[in-house]
Amino acid sequence: MAIAFQFDTVIDEFLARSRELIGLESSEDRPPRIGPAAAANEPMPGERIRSLFTLDEDSIRRYARTIGDDNPLFTDPQYGRASIHGSQIAPGPILVHCRYPADHGASREHGYPLANFIGNVAWEFYDVIRPGTAVSTSKVLREVLEPRGARGGRILLLVCEVVYSDEFGKALAKAYGTLVQVPMKSMGESRAMPLESVDDSQLYERRPHRYQAGETEAILAGMQDEARRGAEPRYWEDVAVGEVLAPIVQPPYALPDALSYQSLHQGLVAGYGGGVLGRSFAPAYRAIKAGWGYPDFSRLHPVTQWPHTPGDEHEDAWLCGFRGQPLPFDFGIQRGQIPQRLIGNWAGDSGFCRKLSMAMGRPLFHGDALTVRGRVIAKRIDREGESGQRYHCAVVAMDASNQRGETVSRGYASVYLPSRGEGAPALPIPLARTPPYVPYDRHRSQEWF
C-alpha cells in the first residue's frame, strides 16, 4: 500500500508540474544551441523557432520514401514542374521533421515512471509545401488530461498545438499532437526498470509473426495493385458516398524503415538541455554525459551496461520491454503519416488534403505488414475565409491494420477536390489569421471533418 501511494504521488507530481507548462512555448525539439548560447535556451513568449530542416528537392524526395510514397509529384522535380502546382511539392506531414508534434510534459533527473506513445496527430493544412520554404514553428502545450484507462489504470494525455509558418509568417499548417503517458509501477519512482521486471510489464502479448506462403503472396499482390490517380483530375461530382478507395499495402516493417525516419532530422534537433543530441558512437556518449538529452538518459543497457536513450527502446530487442512492448516496434508518428499516401493516390495531383488525423492503436511490431483502407463517408461544399471561398469537400474514413487483421490506427481526412464547374481548389486557403486551437475532444472526432 505504501509503495502504491508513493508511486501515485510521483505521478501526481508529474501532472501538477506538466499543467504548469500549459500555454507556454515548449522547450522541446528546438535547434541545438552550442557553447554559451545553450544557457539561453529558455523560449520567449510568442517566439517562433526557425527549423534547421531544409525543404529542398532532395529532402522532400527522401522524406516521401520514408513513408513508402514514390509518387512522382513528391519525388521527381521535372514531373512536378509539369503538374498543376508548377513545382515538386512535399507531403504535408513532412513538417514533423521541422518540429515534433507532441510534448512530453515535465521532466526531472532520472525521469518519471512513464512509458510514452503517440496517441493521435491531427493536421490542418493551408497550402502545399514547396522546395525552398523556410519553416518556423511554435509549439505550446494546451491540455493535460487524465481519462479513465481501458484497463482500469491511470492514463495521462498531453495535447499540444504546433503552428508551422513560412518565412513571411504565413501559416502553412497546424498539428494537434496527443502524447499518451502510461504510468509503469514496475519502474518505481524513475524512468528505469529492474531487468527482472521487464517481462511482467508488457502491455501486449506478441511473438514475431511467421508468414505463410499465401500471406506473403497477398502482400506482394497488394503492393502490385496499388493505384495512383496522378494527373487525371478526380472531380467531386464523380465521387459517391460509400465509394471505397484502393488500399495501400506496406511490406513488413523492419529496422531500415525505422532508421530512415530518424535520419532525416539527425543533428538538427536539440536535446532538452539545448545541445546537439547525438545518437551514435562517442558523440552520443559525450552528449549524454553533458546532459544535452533527456534528463533520464543515465539508464544503462541491461546487456552492455552502456547508457541508452528512450528513443532506442523502439529498435532494441532488449530495451523495448522498458516501453512495455514484447518486440521492437515502429514509430507511431511515422505510421500516422503513411495514410496520406492513400489520400494522395485517390485524390490525384489536383486534390488537396485539408485535414488529416490518425489515432494510434496497438503498435506495428517489427515484422508486421500494414494495409490502409478508406471509404468516402460524406460530401459537402465548404466555405473558407472572409470571402466565403467555395471548396468541394469529400470526407474519408480510414482504417489501418496489420497482417493479423488487428487495427493499428484509425482516422479521417477532409479532401478538397476539383469541380467540373469551378476547377481546382484555390490555394492557399484564404486565412485572415491563424485559426484558434481546436480542443482534444473535437479534433479527434468525426464531426471535426
PDB file of N, CA, C and O in Angstrom, residues 310-363:
ATOM      1  N   PRO A 310      15.701   6.981 -24.450  1.00  0.00           N
ATOM      2  CA  PRO A 310      14.343   6.481 -24.658  1.00  0.00           C
ATOM      3  C   PRO A 310      14.050   6.135 -26.115  1.00  0.00           C
ATOM      4  O   PRO A 310      13.306   5.207 -26.398  1.00  0.00           O
ATOM      5  N   GLY A 311      14.659   6.873 -27.061  1.00  0.00           N
ATOM      6  CA  GLY A 311      14.422   6.577 -28.467  1.00  0.00           C
ATOM      7  C   GLY A 311      14.913   5.214 -28.880  1.00  0.00           C
ATOM      8  O   GLY A 311      14.371   4.591 -29.798  1.00  0.00           O
ATOM      9  N   ASP A 312      15.943   4.705 -28.200  1.00  0.00           N
ATOM     10  CA  ASP A 312      16.498   3.402 -28.546  1.00  0.00           C
ATOM     11  C   ASP A 312      15.553   2.253 -28.194  1.00  0.00           C
ATOM     12  O   ASP A 312      15.764   1.121 -28.632  1.00  0.00           O
ATOM     13  N   GLU A 313      14.540   2.537 -27.388  1.00  0.00           N
ATOM     14  CA  GLU A 313      13.620   1.476 -26.965  1.00  0.00           C
ATOM     15  C   GLU A 313      12.765   0.970 -28.115  1.00  0.00           C
ATOM     16  O   GLU A 313      12.191  -0.110 -28.029  1.00  0.00           O
ATOM     17  N   HIS A 314      12.659   1.726 -29.190  1.00  0.00           N
ATOM     18  CA  HIS A 314      11.889   1.272 -30.345  1.00  0.00           C
ATOM     19  C   HIS A 314      12.563   0.103 -31.059  1.00  0.00           C
ATOM     20  O   HIS A 314      11.909  -0.858 -31.453  1.00  0.00           O
ATOM     21  N   GLU A 315      13.879   0.200 -31.250  1.00  0.00           N
ATOM     22  CA  GLU A 315      14.571  -0.730 -32.147  1.00  0.00           C
ATOM     23  C   GLU A 315      15.283  -1.876 -31.451  1.00  0.00           C
ATOM     24  O   GLU A 315      15.606  -2.865 -32.090  1.00  0.00           O
ATOM     25  N   ASP A 316      15.578  -1.737 -30.172  1.00  0.00           N
ATOM     26  CA  ASP A 316      16.431  -2.694 -29.473  1.00  0.00           C
ATOM     27  C   ASP A 316      15.589  -3.765 -28.795  1.00  0.00           C
ATOM     28  O   ASP A 316      14.721  -3.464 -27.970  1.00  0.00           O
ATOM     29  N   ALA A 317      15.855  -5.033 -29.111  1.00  0.00           N
ATOM     30  CA  ALA A 317      15.066  -6.135 -28.556  1.00  0.00           C
ATOM     31  C   ALA A 317      15.198  -6.245 -27.049  1.00  0.00           C
ATOM     32  O   ALA A 317      14.310  -6.783 -26.381  1.00  0.00           O
ATOM     33  N   TRP A 318      16.314  -5.753 -26.491  1.00  0.00           N
ATOM     34  CA  TRP A 318      16.499  -5.796 -25.042  1.00  0.00           C
ATOM     35  C   TRP A 318      15.816  -4.620 -24.359  1.00  0.00           C
ATOM     36  O   TRP A 318      15.509  -4.675 -23.162  1.00  0.00           O
ATOM     37  N   LEU A 319      15.624  -3.533 -25.084  1.00  0.00           N
ATOM     38  CA  LEU A 319      15.109  -2.310 -24.464  1.00  0.00           C
ATOM     39  C   LEU A 319      13.615  -2.087 -24.662  1.00  0.00           C
ATOM     40  O   LEU A 319      13.014  -1.310 -23.920  1.00  0.00           O
ATOM     41  N   CYS A 320      13.018  -2.720 -25.668  1.00  0.00           N
ATOM     42  CA  CYS A 320      11.602  -2.443 -25.958  1.00  0.00           C
ATOM     43  C   CYS A 320      10.710  -2.756 -24.757  1.00  0.00           C
ATOM     44  O   CYS A 320       9.654  -2.132 -24.578  1.00  0.00           O
ATOM     45  N   GLY A 321      11.124  -3.690 -23.906  1.00  0.00           N
ATOM     46  CA  GLY A 321      10.345  -4.006 -22.717  1.00  0.00           C
ATOM     47  C   GLY A 321      10.244  -2.847 -21.753  1.00  0.00           C
ATOM     48  O   GLY A 321       9.290  -2.770 -20.972  1.00  0.00           O
ATOM     49  N   PHE A 322      11.211  -1.921 -21.798  1.00  0.00           N
ATOM     50  CA  PHE A 322      11.145  -0.747 -20.938  1.00  0.00           C
ATOM     51  C   PHE A 322      10.014   0.189 -21.373  1.00  0.00           C
ATOM     52  O   PHE A 322       9.644   1.088 -20.624  1.00  0.00           O
ATOM     53  N   ARG A 323       9.488   0.003 -22.576  1.00  0.00           N
ATOM     54  CA  ARG A 323       8.321   0.749 -23.050  1.00  0.00           C
ATOM     55  C   ARG A 323       7.068  -0.128 -22.969  1.00  0.00           C
ATOM     56  O   ARG A 323       6.028   0.209 -23.517  1.00  0.00           O
ATOM     57  N   GLY A 324       7.191  -1.295 -22.309  1.00  0.00           N
ATOM     58  CA  GLY A 324       6.046  -2.177 -22.139  1.00  0.00           C
ATOM     59  C   GLY A 324       5.718  -2.998 -23.372  1.00  0.00           C
ATOM     60  O   GLY A 324       4.615  -3.537 -23.493  1.00  0.00           O
ATOM     61  N   GLN A 325       6.696  -3.146 -24.296  1.00  0.00           N
ATOM     62  CA  GLN A 325       6.431  -3.838 -25.556  1.00  0.00           C
ATOM     63  C   GLN A 325       7.212  -5.158 -25.615  1.00  0.00           C
ATOM     64  O   GLN A 325       8.381  -5.210 -25.231  1.00  0.00           O
ATOM     65  N   PRO A 326       6.588  -6.213 -26.138  1.00  0.00           N
ATOM     66  CA  PRO A 326       7.252  -7.511 -26.197  1.00  0.00           C
ATOM     67  C   PRO A 326       8.256  -7.650 -27.343  1.00  0.00           C
ATOM     68  O   PRO A 326       9.081  -8.565 -27.336  1.00  0.00           O
ATOM     69  N   LEU A 327       8.165  -6.743 -28.327  1.00  0.00           N
ATOM     70  CA  LEU A 327       9.033  -6.798 -29.508  1.00  0.00           C
ATOM     71  C   LEU A 327       9.427  -5.374 -29.895  1.00  0.00           C
ATOM     72  O   LEU A 327       8.734  -4.414 -29.538  1.00  0.00           O
ATOM     73  N   PRO A 328      10.516  -5.196 -30.640  1.00  0.00           N
ATOM     74  CA  PRO A 328      10.791  -3.882 -31.220  1.00  0.00           C
ATOM     75  C   PRO A 328       9.581  -3.403 -32.019  1.00  0.00           C
ATOM     76  O   PRO A 328       8.890  -4.197 -32.663  1.00  0.00           O
ATOM     77  N   PHE A 329       9.331  -2.108 -31.997  1.00  0.00           N
ATOM     78  CA  PHE A 329       8.090  -1.579 -32.571  1.00  0.00           C
ATOM     79  C   PHE A 329       8.353  -0.294 -33.337  1.00  0.00           C
ATOM     80  O   PHE A 329       9.405   0.331 -33.211  1.00  0.00           O
ATOM     81  N   ASP A 330       7.371   0.106 -34.121  1.00  0.00           N
ATOM     82  CA  ASP A 330       7.520   1.240 -35.025  1.00  0.00           C
ATOM     83  C   ASP A 330       7.400   2.568 -34.286  1.00  0.00           C
ATOM     84  O   ASP A 330       7.107   2.624 -33.089  1.00  0.00           O
ATOM     85  N   PHE A 331       7.611   3.651 -35.026  1.00  0.00           N
ATOM     86  CA  PHE A 331       7.326   4.987 -34.528  1.00  0.00           C
ATOM     87  C   PHE A 331       5.886   5.324 -34.901  1.00  0.00           C
ATOM     88  O   PHE A 331       5.537   5.387 -36.093  1.00  0.00           O
ATOM     89  N   GLY A 332       5.053   5.577 -33.897  1.00  0.00           N
ATOM     90  CA  GLY A 332       3.662   5.920 -34.185  1.00  0.00           C
ATOM     91  C   GLY A 332       3.546   7.152 -35.053  1.00  0.00           C
ATOM     92  O   GLY A 332       2.672   7.245 -35.918  1.00  0.00           O
ATOM     93  N   ILE A 333       4.469   8.115 -34.862  1.00  0.00           N
ATOM     94  CA  ILE A 333       4.422   9.330 -35.658  1.00  0.00           C
ATOM     95  C   ILE A 333       4.654   9.024 -37.135  1.00  0.00           C
ATOM     96  O   ILE A 333       4.060   9.655 -38.019  1.00  0.00           O
ATOM     97  N   GLN A 334       5.477   8.034 -37.443  1.00  0.00           N
ATOM     98  CA  GLN A 334       5.727   7.620 -38.826  1.00  0.00           C
ATOM     99  C   GLN A 334       4.513   6.878 -39.378  1.00  0.00           C
ATOM    100  O   GLN A 334       4.086   7.132 -40.515  1.00  0.00           O
ATOM    101  N   ARG A 335       3.937   5.994 -38.577  1.00  0.00           N
ATOM    102  CA  ARG A 335       2.744   5.250 -39.007  1.00  0.00           C
ATOM    103  C   ARG A 335       1.583   6.189 -39.329  1.00  0.00           C
ATOM    104  O   ARG A 335       0.816   5.963 -40.263  1.00  0.00           O
ATOM    105  N   GLY A 336       1.459   7.268 -38.536  1.00  0.00           N
ATOM    106  CA  GLY A 336       0.365   8.200 -38.747  1.00  0.00           C
ATOM    107  C   GLY A 336       0.480   9.023 -40.009  1.00  0.00           C
ATOM    108  O   GLY A 336      -0.500   9.651 -40.434  1.00  0.00           O
ATOM    109  N   GLN A 337       1.667   9.028 -40.649  1.00  0.00           N
ATOM    110  CA  GLN A 337       1.854   9.796 -41.888  1.00  0.00           C
ATOM    111  C   GLN A 337       1.578   8.966 -43.138  1.00  0.00           C
ATOM    112  O   GLN A 337       1.292   9.511 -44.206  1.00  0.00           O
ATOM    113  N   ILE A 338       1.669   7.647 -43.011  1.00  0.00           N
ATOM    114  CA  ILE A 338       1.538   6.772 -44.180  1.00  0.00           C
ATOM    115  C   ILE A 338       0.182   6.908 -44.865  1.00  0.00           C
ATOM    116  O   ILE A 338       0.111   6.884 -46.105  1.00  0.00           O
ATOM    117  N   PRO A 339      -0.936   7.085 -44.136  1.00  0.00           N
ATOM    118  CA  PRO A 339      -2.233   7.187 -44.822  1.00  0.00           C
ATOM    119  C   PRO A 339      -2.375   8.369 -45.772  1.00  0.00           C
ATOM    120  O   PRO A 339      -3.282   8.363 -46.615  1.00  0.00           O
ATOM    121  N   GLN A 340      -1.509   9.389 -45.653  1.00  0.00           N
ATOM    122  CA  GLN A 340      -1.606  10.465 -46.639  1.00  0.00           C
ATOM    123  C   GLN A 340      -1.373   9.931 -48.051  1.00  0.00           C
ATOM    124  O   GLN A 340      -1.838  10.516 -49.022  1.00  0.00           O
ATOM    125  N   ARG A 341      -0.635   8.821 -48.165  1.00  0.00           N
ATOM    126  CA  ARG A 341      -0.422   8.199 -49.473  1.00  0.00           C
ATOM    127  C   ARG A 341      -1.727   7.660 -50.033  1.00  0.00           C
ATOM    128  O   ARG A 341      -1.994   7.760 -51.243  1.00  0.00           O
ATOM    129  N   LEU A 342      -2.557   7.078 -49.174  1.00  0.00           N
ATOM    130  CA  LEU A 342      -3.869   6.609 -49.604  1.00  0.00           C
ATOM    131  C   LEU A 342      -4.678   7.764 -50.181  1.00  0.00           C
ATOM    132  O   LEU A 342      -5.302   7.640 -51.258  1.00  0.00           O
ATOM    133  N   ILE A 343      -4.654   8.901 -49.486  1.00  0.00           N
ATOM    134  CA  ILE A 343      -5.415  10.073 -49.930  1.00  0.00           C
ATOM    135  C   ILE A 343      -4.833  10.632 -51.229  1.00  0.00           C
ATOM    136  O   ILE A 343      -5.563  10.957 -52.167  1.00  0.00           O
ATOM    137  N   GLY A 344      -3.495  10.743 -51.291  1.00  0.00           N
ATOM    138  CA  GLY A 344      -2.872  11.285 -52.498  1.00  0.00           C
ATOM    139  C   GLY A 344      -3.099  10.415 -53.713  1.00  0.00           C
ATOM    140  O   GLY A 344      -3.338  10.917 -54.820  1.00  0.00           O
ATOM    141  N   ASN A 345      -3.010   9.097 -53.543  1.00  0.00           N
ATOM    142  CA  ASN A 345      -3.264   8.184 -54.661  1.00  0.00           C
ATOM    143  C   ASN A 345      -4.668   8.358 -55.206  1.00  0.00           C
ATOM    144  O   ASN A 345      -4.892   8.331 -56.423  1.00  0.00           O
ATOM    145  N   TRP A 346      -5.635   8.502 -54.305  1.00  0.00           N
ATOM    146  CA  TRP A 346      -7.045   8.570 -54.703  1.00  0.00           C
ATOM    147  C   TRP A 346      -7.428   9.942 -55.265  1.00  0.00           C
ATOM    148  O   TRP A 346      -8.068  10.043 -56.310  1.00  0.00           O
ATOM    149  N   ALA A 347      -6.998  11.010 -54.594  1.00  0.00           N
ATOM    150  CA  ALA A 347      -7.414  12.357 -54.981  1.00  0.00           C
ATOM    151  C   ALA A 347      -6.685  12.864 -56.217  1.00  0.00           C
ATOM    152  O   ALA A 347      -7.205  13.727 -56.935  1.00  0.00           O
ATOM    153  N   GLY A 348      -5.490  12.345 -56.487  1.00  0.00           N
ATOM    154  CA  GLY A 348      -4.726  12.812 -57.631  1.00  0.00           C
ATOM    155  C   GLY A 348      -3.999  14.114 -57.352  1.00  0.00           C
ATOM    156  O   GLY A 348      -4.113  14.712 -56.277  1.00  0.00           O
ATOM    157  N   ASP A 349      -3.264  14.580 -58.356  1.00  0.00           N
ATOM    158  CA  ASP A 349      -2.425  15.764 -58.195  1.00  0.00           C
ATOM    159  C   ASP A 349      -3.230  17.019 -57.887  1.00  0.00           C
ATOM    160  O   ASP A 349      -2.724  17.952 -57.251  1.00  0.00           O
ATOM    161  N   SER A 350      -4.481  17.075 -58.339  1.00  0.00           N
ATOM    162  CA  SER A 350      -5.297  18.275 -58.162  1.00  0.00           C
ATOM    163  C   SER A 350      -5.994  18.323 -56.814  1.00  0.00           C
ATOM    164  O   SER A 350      -6.529  19.367 -56.431  1.00  0.00           O
ATOM    165  N   GLY A 351      -6.036  17.204 -56.097  1.00  0.00           N
ATOM    166  CA  GLY A 351      -6.692  17.189 -54.799  1.00  0.00           C
ATOM    167  C   GLY A 351      -5.813  17.821 -53.726  1.00  0.00           C
ATOM    168  O   GLY A 351      -4.585  17.853 -53.832  1.00  0.00           O
ATOM    169  N   PHE A 352      -6.450  18.324 -52.682  1.00  0.00           N
ATOM    170  CA  PHE A 352      -5.720  18.952 -51.571  1.00  0.00           C
ATOM    171  C   PHE A 352      -6.259  18.403 -50.261  1.00  0.00           C
ATOM    172  O   PHE A 352      -7.460  18.510 -49.976  1.00  0.00           O
ATOM    173  N   CYS A 353      -5.368  17.804 -49.465  1.00  0.00           N
ATOM    174  CA  CYS A 353      -5.756  17.271 -48.171  1.00  0.00           C
ATOM    175  C   CYS A 353      -5.835  18.427 -47.177  1.00  0.00           C
ATOM    176  O   CYS A 353      -4.812  18.965 -46.761  1.00  0.00           O
ATOM    177  N   ARG A 354      -7.042  18.795 -46.806  1.00  0.00           N
ATOM    178  CA  ARG A 354      -7.256  19.942 -45.915  1.00  0.00           C
ATOM    179  C   ARG A 354      -7.079  19.562 -44.445  1.00  0.00           C
ATOM    180  O   ARG A 354      -6.528  20.330 -43.660  1.00  0.00           O
ATOM    181  N   LYS A 355      -7.569  18.375 -44.047  1.00  0.00           N
ATOM    182  CA  LYS A 355      -7.412  17.888 -42.683  1.00  0.00           C
ATOM    183  C   LYS A 355      -7.065  16.405 -42.732  1.00  0.00           C
ATOM    184  O   LYS A 355      -7.551  15.673 -43.605  1.00  0.00           O
ATOM    185  N   LEU A 356      -6.258  15.972 -41.779  1.00  0.00           N
ATOM    186  CA  LEU A 356      -5.851  14.570 -41.700  1.00  0.00           C
ATOM    187  C   LEU A 356      -5.611  14.229 -40.240  1.00  0.00           C
ATOM    188  O   LEU A 356      -4.925  14.959 -39.531  1.00  0.00           O
ATOM    189  N   SER A 357      -6.179  13.136 -39.779  1.00  0.00           N
ATOM    190  CA  SER A 357      -5.976  12.727 -38.395  1.00  0.00           C
ATOM    191  C   SER A 357      -5.919  11.217 -38.324  1.00  0.00           C
ATOM    192  O   SER A 357      -6.723  10.525 -38.951  1.00  0.00           O
ATOM    193  N   MET A 358      -4.961  10.715 -37.545  1.00  0.00           N
ATOM    194  CA  MET A 358      -4.858   9.282 -37.284  1.00  0.00           C
ATOM    195  C   MET A 358      -4.664   9.063 -35.797  1.00  0.00           C
ATOM    196  O   MET A 358      -3.770   9.642 -35.173  1.00  0.00           O
ATOM    197  N   ALA A 359      -5.529   8.221 -35.217  1.00  0.00           N
ATOM    198  CA  ALA A 359      -5.407   7.820 -33.818  1.00  0.00           C
ATOM    199  C   ALA A 359      -4.736   6.458 -33.776  1.00  0.00           C
ATOM    200  O   ALA A 359      -5.129   5.536 -34.506  1.00  0.00           O
ATOM    201  N   MET A 360      -3.732   6.321 -32.918  1.00  0.00           N
ATOM    202  CA  MET A 360      -2.951   5.095 -32.875  1.00  0.00           C
ATOM    203  C   MET A 360      -3.615   4.041 -31.982  1.00  0.00           C
ATOM    204  O   MET A 360      -4.144   4.356 -30.912  1.00  0.00           O
ATOM    205  N   GLY A 361      -3.565   2.791 -32.441  1.00  0.00           N
ATOM    206  CA  GLY A 361      -3.975   1.659 -31.636  1.00  0.00           C
ATOM    207  C   GLY A 361      -2.739   0.942 -31.122  1.00  0.00           C
ATOM    208  O   GLY A 361      -1.781   1.568 -30.676  1.00  0.00           O
ATOM    209  N   ARG A 362      -2.741  -0.379 -31.234  1.00  0.00           N
ATOM    210  CA  ARG A 362      -1.561  -1.133 -30.839  1.00  0.00           C
ATOM    211  C   ARG A 362      -0.400  -0.810 -31.775  1.00  0.00           C
ATOM    212  O   ARG A 362      -0.614  -0.365 -32.909  1.00  0.00           O
ATOM    213  N   PRO A 363       0.852  -1.020 -31.343  1.00  0.00           N
ATOM    214  CA  PRO A 363       1.994  -0.728 -32.222  1.00  0.00           C
ATOM    215  C   PRO A 363       2.032  -1.657 -33.437  1.00  0.00           C
ATOM    216  O   PRO A 363       1.421  -2.728 -33.454  1.00  0.00           O
TER     217      PRO A 363
END
